Coordinates of C-alpha atoms in Angstrom, one line a residue:
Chain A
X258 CA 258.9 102.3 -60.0
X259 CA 258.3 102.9 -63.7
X260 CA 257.8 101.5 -67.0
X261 CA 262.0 100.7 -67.7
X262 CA 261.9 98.6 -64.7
X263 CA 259.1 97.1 -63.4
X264 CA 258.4 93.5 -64.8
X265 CA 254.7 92.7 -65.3
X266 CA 254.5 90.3 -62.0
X267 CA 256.0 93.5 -59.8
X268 CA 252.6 95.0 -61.0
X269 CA 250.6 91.7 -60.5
X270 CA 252.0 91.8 -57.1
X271 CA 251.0 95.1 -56.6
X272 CA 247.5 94.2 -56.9
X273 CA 247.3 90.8 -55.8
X274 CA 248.7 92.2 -52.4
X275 CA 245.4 94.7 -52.2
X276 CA 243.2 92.0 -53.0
X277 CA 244.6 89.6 -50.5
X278 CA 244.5 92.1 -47.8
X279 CA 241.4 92.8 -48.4
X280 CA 239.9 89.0 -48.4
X281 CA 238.5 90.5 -52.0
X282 CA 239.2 87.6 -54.4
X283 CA 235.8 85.7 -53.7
X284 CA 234.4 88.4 -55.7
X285 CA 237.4 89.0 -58.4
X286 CA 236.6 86.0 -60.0
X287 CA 236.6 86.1 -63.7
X288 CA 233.2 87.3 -65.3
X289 CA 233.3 90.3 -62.5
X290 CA 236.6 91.0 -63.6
X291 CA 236.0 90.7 -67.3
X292 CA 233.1 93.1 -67.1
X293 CA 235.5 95.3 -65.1
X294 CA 237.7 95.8 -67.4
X295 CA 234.6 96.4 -69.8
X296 CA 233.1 99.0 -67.4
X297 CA 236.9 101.2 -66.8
X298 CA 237.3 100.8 -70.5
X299 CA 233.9 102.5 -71.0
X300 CA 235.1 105.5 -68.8
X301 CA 238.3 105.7 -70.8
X302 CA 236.1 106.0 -74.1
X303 CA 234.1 109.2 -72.4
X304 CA 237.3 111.5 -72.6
X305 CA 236.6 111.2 -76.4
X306 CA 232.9 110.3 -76.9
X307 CA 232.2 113.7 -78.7
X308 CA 235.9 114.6 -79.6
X309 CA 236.3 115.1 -83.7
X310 CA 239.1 112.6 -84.6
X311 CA 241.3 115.7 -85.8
X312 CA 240.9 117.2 -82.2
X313 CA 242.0 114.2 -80.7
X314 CA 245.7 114.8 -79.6
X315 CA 244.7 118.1 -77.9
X316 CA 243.3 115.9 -75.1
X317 CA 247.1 115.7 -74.3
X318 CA 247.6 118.9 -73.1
X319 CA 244.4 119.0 -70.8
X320 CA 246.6 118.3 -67.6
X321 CA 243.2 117.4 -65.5
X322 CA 242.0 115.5 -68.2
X323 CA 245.0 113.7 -68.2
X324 CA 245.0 113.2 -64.4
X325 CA 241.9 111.4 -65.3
X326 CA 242.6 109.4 -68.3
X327 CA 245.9 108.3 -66.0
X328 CA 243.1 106.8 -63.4
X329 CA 241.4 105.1 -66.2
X330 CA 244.2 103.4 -67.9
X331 CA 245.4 102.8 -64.1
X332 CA 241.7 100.9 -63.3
X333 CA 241.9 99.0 -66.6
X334 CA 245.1 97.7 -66.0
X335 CA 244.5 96.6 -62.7
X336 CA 241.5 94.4 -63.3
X337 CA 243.6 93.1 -66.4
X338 CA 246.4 92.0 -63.8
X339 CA 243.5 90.8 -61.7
X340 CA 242.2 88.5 -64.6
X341 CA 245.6 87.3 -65.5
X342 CA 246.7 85.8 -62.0
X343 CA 242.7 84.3 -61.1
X344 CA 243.3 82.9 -64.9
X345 CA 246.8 81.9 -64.1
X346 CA 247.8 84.0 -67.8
X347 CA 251.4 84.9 -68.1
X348 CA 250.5 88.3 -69.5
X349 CA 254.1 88.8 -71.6
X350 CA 253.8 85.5 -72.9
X351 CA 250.2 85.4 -74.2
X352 CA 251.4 89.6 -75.9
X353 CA 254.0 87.6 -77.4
X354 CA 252.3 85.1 -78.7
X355 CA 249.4 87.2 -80.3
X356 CA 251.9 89.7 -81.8
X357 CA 253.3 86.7 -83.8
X358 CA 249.9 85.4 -84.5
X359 CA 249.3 89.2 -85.7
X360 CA 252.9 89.5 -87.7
X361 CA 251.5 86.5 -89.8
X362 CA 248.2 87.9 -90.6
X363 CA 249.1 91.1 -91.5
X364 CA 252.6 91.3 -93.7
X365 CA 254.0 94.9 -93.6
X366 CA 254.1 94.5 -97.3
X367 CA 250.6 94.2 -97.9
X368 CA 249.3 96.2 -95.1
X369 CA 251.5 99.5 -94.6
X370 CA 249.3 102.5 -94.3
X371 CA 246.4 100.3 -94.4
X372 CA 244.3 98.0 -92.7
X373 CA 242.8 96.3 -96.1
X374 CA 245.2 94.1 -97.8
X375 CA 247.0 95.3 -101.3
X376 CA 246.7 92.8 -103.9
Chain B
X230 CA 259.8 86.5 -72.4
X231 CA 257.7 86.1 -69.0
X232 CA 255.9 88.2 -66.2
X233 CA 259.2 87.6 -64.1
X234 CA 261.5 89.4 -66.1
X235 CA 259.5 91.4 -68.8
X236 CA 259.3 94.8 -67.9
X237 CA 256.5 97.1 -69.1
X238 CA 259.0 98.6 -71.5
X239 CA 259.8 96.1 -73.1
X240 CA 256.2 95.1 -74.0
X241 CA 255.3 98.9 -75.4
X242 CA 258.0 98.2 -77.7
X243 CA 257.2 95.0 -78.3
X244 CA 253.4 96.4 -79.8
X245 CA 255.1 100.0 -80.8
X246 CA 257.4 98.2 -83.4
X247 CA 254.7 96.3 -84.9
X248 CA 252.3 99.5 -85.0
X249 CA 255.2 101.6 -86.4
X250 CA 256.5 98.8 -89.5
X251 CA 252.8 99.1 -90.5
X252 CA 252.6 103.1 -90.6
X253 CA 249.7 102.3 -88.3
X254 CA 250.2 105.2 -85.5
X255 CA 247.8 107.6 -87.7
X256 CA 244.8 104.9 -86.7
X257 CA 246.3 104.3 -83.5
X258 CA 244.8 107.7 -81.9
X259 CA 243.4 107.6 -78.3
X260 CA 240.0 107.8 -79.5
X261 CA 240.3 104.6 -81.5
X262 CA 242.1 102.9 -78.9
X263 CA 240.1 103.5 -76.0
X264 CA 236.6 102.1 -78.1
X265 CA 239.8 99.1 -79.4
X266 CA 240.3 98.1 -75.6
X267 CA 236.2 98.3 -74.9
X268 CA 235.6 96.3 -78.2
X269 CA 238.5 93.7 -76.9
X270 CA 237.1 93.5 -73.3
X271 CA 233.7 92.7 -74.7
X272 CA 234.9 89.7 -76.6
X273 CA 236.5 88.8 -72.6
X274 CA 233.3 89.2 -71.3
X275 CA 231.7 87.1 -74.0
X276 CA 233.0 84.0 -73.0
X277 CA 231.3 84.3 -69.4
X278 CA 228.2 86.0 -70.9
X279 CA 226.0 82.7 -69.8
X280 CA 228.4 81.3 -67.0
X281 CA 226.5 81.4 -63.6
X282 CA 229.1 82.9 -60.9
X283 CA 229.3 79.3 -59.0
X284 CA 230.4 77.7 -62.4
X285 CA 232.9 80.6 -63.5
X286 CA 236.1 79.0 -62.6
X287 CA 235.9 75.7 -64.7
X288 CA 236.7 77.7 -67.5
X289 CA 240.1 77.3 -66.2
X290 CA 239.6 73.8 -67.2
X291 CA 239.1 73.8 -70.9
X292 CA 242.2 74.0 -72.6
X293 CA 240.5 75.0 -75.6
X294 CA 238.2 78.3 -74.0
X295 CA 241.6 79.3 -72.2
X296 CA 243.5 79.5 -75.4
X297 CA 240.6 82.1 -76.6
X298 CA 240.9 83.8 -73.3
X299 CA 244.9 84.4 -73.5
X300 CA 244.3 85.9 -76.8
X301 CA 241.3 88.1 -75.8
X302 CA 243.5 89.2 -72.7
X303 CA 246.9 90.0 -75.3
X304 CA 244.2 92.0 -77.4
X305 CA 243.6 94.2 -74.8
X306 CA 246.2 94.7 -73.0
X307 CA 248.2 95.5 -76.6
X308 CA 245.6 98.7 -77.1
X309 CA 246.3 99.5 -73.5
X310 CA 250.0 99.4 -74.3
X311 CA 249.4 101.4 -77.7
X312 CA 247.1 103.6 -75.6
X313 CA 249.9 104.7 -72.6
X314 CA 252.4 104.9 -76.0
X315 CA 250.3 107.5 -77.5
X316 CA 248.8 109.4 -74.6
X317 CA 253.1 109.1 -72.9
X318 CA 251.8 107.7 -69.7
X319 CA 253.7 105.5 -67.5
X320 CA 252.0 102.2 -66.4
X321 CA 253.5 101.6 -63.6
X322 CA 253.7 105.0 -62.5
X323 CA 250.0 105.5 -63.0
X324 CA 248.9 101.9 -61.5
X325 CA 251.2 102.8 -58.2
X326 CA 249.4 106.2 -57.5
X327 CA 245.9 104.4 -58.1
X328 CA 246.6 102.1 -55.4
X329 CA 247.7 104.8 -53.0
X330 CA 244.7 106.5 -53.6
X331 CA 242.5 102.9 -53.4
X332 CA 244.6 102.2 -50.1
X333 CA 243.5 105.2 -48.8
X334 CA 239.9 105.2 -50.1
X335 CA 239.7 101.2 -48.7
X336 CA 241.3 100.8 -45.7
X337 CA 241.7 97.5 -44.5
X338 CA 240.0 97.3 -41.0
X339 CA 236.7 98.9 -42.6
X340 CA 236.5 96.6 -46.2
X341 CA 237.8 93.3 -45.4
X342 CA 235.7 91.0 -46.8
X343 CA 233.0 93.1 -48.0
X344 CA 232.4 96.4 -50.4
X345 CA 229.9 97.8 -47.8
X346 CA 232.4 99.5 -44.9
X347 CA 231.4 98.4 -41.7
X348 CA 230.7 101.2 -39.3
Chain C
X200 CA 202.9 107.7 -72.5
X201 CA 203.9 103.9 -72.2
X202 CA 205.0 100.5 -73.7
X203 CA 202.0 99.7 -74.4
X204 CA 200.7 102.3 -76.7
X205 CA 203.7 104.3 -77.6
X206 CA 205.6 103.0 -81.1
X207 CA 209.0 103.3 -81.3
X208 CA 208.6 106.3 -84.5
X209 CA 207.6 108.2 -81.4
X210 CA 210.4 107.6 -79.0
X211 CA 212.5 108.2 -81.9
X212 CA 210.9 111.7 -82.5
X213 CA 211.1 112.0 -78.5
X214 CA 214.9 111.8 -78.9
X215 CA 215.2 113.2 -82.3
X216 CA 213.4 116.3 -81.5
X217 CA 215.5 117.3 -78.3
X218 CA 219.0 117.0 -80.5
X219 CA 217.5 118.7 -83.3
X220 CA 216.6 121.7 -80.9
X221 CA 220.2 122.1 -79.8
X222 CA 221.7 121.7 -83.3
X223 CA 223.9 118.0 -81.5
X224 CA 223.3 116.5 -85.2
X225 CA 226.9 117.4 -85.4
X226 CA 227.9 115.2 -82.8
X227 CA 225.6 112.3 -83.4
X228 CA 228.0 110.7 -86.0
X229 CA 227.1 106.6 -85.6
X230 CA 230.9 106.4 -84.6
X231 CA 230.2 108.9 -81.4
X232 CA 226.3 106.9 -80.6
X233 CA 227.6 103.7 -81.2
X234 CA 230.3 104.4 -78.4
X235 CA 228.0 106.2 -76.9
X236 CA 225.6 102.9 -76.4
X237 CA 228.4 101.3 -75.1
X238 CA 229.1 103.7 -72.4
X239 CA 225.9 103.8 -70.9
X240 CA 225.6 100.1 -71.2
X241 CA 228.9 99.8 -68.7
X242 CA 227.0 102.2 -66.6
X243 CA 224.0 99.5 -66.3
X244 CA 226.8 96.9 -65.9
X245 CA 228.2 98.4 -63.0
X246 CA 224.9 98.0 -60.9
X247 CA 225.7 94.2 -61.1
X248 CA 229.7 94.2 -61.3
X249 CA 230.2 92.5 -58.1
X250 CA 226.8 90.7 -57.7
X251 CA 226.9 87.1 -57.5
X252 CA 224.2 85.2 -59.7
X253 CA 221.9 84.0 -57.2
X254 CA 221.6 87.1 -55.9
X255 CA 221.2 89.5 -58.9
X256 CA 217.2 90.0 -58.6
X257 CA 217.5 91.3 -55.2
X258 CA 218.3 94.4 -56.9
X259 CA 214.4 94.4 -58.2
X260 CA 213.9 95.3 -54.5
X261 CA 216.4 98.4 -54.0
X262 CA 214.5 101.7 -55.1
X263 CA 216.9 104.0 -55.1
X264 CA 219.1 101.6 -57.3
X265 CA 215.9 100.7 -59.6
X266 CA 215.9 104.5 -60.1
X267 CA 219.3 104.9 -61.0
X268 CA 219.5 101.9 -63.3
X269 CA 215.9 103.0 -65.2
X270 CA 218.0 106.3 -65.6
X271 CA 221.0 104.0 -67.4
X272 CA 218.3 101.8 -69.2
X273 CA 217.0 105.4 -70.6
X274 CA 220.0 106.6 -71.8
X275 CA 221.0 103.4 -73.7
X276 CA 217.8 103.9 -75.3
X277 CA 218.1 107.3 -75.9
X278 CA 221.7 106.8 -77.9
X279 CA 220.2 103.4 -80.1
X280 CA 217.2 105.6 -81.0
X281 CA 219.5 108.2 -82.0
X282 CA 221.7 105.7 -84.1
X283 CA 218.9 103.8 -85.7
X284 CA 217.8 107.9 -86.7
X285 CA 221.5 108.9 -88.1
X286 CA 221.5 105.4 -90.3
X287 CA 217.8 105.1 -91.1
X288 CA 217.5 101.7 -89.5
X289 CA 214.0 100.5 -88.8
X290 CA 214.3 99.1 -85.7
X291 CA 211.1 97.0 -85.5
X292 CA 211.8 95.6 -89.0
X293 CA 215.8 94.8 -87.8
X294 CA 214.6 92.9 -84.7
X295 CA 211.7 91.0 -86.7
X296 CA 214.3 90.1 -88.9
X297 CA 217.0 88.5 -86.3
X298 CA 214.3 87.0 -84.4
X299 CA 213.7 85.0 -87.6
X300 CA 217.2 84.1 -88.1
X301 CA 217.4 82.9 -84.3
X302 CA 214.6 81.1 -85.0
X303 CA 216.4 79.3 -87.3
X304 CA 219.8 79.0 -86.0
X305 CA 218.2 78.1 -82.5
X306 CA 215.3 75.4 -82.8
X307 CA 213.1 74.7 -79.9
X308 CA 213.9 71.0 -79.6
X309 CA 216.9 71.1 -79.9
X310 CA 217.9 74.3 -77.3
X311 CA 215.1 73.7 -74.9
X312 CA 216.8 74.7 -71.7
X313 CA 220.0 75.0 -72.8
X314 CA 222.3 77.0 -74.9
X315 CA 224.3 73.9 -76.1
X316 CA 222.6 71.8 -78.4
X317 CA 221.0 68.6 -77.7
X318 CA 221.8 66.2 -80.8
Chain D
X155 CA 205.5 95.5 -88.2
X156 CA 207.3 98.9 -88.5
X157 CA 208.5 101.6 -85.9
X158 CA 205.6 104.3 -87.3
X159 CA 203.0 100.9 -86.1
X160 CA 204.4 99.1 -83.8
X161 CA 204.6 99.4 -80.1
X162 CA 207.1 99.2 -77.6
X163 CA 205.3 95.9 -75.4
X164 CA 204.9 94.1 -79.0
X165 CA 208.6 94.1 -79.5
X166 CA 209.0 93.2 -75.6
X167 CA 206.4 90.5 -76.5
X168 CA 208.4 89.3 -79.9
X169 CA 211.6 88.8 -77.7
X170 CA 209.9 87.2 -74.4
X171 CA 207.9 84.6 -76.5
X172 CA 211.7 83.6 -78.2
X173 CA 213.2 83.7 -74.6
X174 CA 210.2 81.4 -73.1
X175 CA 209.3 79.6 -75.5
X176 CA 213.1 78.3 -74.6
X177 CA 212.6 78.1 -70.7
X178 CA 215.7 81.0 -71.4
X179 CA 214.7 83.1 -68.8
X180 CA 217.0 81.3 -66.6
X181 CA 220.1 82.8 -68.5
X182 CA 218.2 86.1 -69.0
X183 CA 218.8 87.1 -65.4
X184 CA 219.8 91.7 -65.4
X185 CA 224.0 90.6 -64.7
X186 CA 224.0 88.4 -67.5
X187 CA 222.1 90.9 -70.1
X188 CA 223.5 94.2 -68.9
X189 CA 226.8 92.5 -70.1
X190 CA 225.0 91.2 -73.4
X191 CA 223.8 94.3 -74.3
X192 CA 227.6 95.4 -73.4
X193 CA 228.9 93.0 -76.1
X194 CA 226.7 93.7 -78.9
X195 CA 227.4 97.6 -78.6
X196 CA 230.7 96.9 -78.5
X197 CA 230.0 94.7 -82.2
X198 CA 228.5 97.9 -83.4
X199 CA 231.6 100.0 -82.2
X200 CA 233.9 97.8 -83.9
X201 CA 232.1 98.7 -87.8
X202 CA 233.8 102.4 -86.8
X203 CA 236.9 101.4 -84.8
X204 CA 239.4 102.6 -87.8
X205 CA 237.3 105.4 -89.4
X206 CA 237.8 108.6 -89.2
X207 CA 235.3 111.0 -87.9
X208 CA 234.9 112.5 -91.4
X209 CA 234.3 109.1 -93.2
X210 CA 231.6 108.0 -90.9
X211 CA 228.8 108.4 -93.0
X212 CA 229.9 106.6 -95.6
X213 CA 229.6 103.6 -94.1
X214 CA 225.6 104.1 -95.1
X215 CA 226.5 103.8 -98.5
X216 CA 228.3 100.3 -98.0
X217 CA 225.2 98.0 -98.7
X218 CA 226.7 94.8 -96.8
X219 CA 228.3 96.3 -93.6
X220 CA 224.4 98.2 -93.6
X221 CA 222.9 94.8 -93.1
X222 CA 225.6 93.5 -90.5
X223 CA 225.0 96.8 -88.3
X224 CA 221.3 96.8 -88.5
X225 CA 221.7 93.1 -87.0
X226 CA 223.7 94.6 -84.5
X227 CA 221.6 97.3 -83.9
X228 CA 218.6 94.3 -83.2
X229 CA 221.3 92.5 -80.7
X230 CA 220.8 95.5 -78.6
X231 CA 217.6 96.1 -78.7
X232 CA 217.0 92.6 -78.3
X233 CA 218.6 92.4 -74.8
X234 CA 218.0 95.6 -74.0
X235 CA 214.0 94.7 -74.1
X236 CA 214.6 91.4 -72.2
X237 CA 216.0 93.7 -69.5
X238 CA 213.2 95.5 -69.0
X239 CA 211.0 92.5 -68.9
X240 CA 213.1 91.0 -66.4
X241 CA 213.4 94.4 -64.4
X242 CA 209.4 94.9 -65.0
X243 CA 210.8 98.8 -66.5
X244 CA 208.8 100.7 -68.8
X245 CA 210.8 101.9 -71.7
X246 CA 208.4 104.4 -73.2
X247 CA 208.1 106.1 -69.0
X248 CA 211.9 106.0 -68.5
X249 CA 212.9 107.5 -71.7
X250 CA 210.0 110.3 -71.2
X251 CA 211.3 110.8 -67.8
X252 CA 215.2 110.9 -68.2
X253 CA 214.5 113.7 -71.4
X254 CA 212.6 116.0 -68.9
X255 CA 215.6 116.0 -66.8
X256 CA 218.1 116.2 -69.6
X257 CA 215.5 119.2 -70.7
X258 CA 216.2 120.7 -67.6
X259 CA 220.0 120.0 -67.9
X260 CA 220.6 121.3 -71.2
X261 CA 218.5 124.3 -71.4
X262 CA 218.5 125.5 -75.5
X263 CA 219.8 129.0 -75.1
X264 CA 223.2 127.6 -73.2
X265 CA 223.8 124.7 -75.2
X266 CA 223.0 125.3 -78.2
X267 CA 225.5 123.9 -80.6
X268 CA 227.8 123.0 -78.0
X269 CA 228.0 120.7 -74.9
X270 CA 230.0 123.3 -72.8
X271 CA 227.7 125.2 -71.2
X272 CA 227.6 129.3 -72.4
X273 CA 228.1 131.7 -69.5

């Protein structure tokens, strides 16, 4: 299982069957999740609370840090999954449909190499 | 483009492209993602900020709330996606040995239906 | 030392003081505190993440968790004082100031009870 | 009313009378407003999502985005005082009492200028 091959509802699966088996999704509904997500998010941040933006790529080769960060993004993405399938949101749909949203908004030709708009 | 047949692949590339046409990978450092995915989750959390838990699923029912909600859940999961880009991390790979460790840490017989383990 | 006679200047030299002493001016950009704030805030989040509404003032009754979330409440505290420091905000003149705007924007009449507003 | 004048209890006073005068207290239960203080820290993040560490005090200079994160900045403090009425938590003893541990934590002589500890 990894990123090349697994499809989005492989991973939904994945979680949906711990939750199940657990008799856990009285208490995923929504607004727990939603501040879940907020709360992993939070404990992703903390790798790089104090970090100087130019010492920011070192974190990379911190191999327990990155054991760490890996649990992070790992929490995160499971309450997202968990969201998306007590909201009933196909997750590569509603990406796709943003990014267009987002290709609209901001034309490469006004915006490459920055995020305020060249007249 | 759906959850059945999307892989996570796919999506990463999907948000790497669009980061990459804009020259944006210089803002797109782990320290600005992780505080992009908190900032994103916050606006998910804002549209239950009020909601008492018995009411929390008739959001489901307003069209117009769950249009907010699918963009609010694409925001975030495209900083997670441009996150795992720029820290190399595998998604699925990282979920998979979470749940192991949450299998191991949460066995069935000890959480089902509560948080509390029974004795 | 408490609410009732202590100002705020005070709490702010409280916190000021202790970074000052260990030369952490450095790290108390308002891009670091203001992450900073939301960090600790998930913390207090996570003492109600799976707590359903009508339960949530139960938790009034639970010393040991009181303990812990006065700790969280503290250090939220700690991180706004700091931040109202770095950017020279005067924090009783900022909240006077949006009470008087939600005065405005939320009359009694018409939000008595209720967040939507009667016509 | 200023921070070198005014007292902690007469800004918890300032946001209570808003809140009752209201009949809000219903929606100010601890779940609902440790995730509101959540949100509004994450508002503040977002003025520093894109800028680099070096940049960040610039944004002191920037006159309009000065009066947008002090309004922030009262969002917090806002909810973060109608917590502690709700929780019956003194701000002035909890902030008094979580320095003398950190005091204790990070003695001068090991961390000065640093948060890893010298030997």
């Amino acid at each position: 299982m990894n990123d090349a091959r697994t499809t989005v509802d492989e991973l939904k699966k994945l979680m949906d069957d711990f939750v199940v088996a657990r008799d856990w999704r009285q208490f995923h509904d929504p607004k727990n999740l939603s501040a879940s997500i907020a709360i992993e998010a939070a404990e992703l941040m903390e790798h790089f609370q104090w970090v100087h933006s130019d010492a920011v790529l070192t974190v990379r080769d911190d191999a327990a840090q990155m054991a760490e960060i890996r649990e992070e993004v790992a929490d995160i993405l499971a309450y997202l999954l968990s969201f998306a399938t007590a909201m009933r949101i196909d997750l590569a749909d509603a990406l796709r449909a943003k990014m267009l949203k987002n290709e609209a908004k901001y034309p490469v030709d006004r915006f490459y190499g920055t995020f305020k708009p060249r007249m």
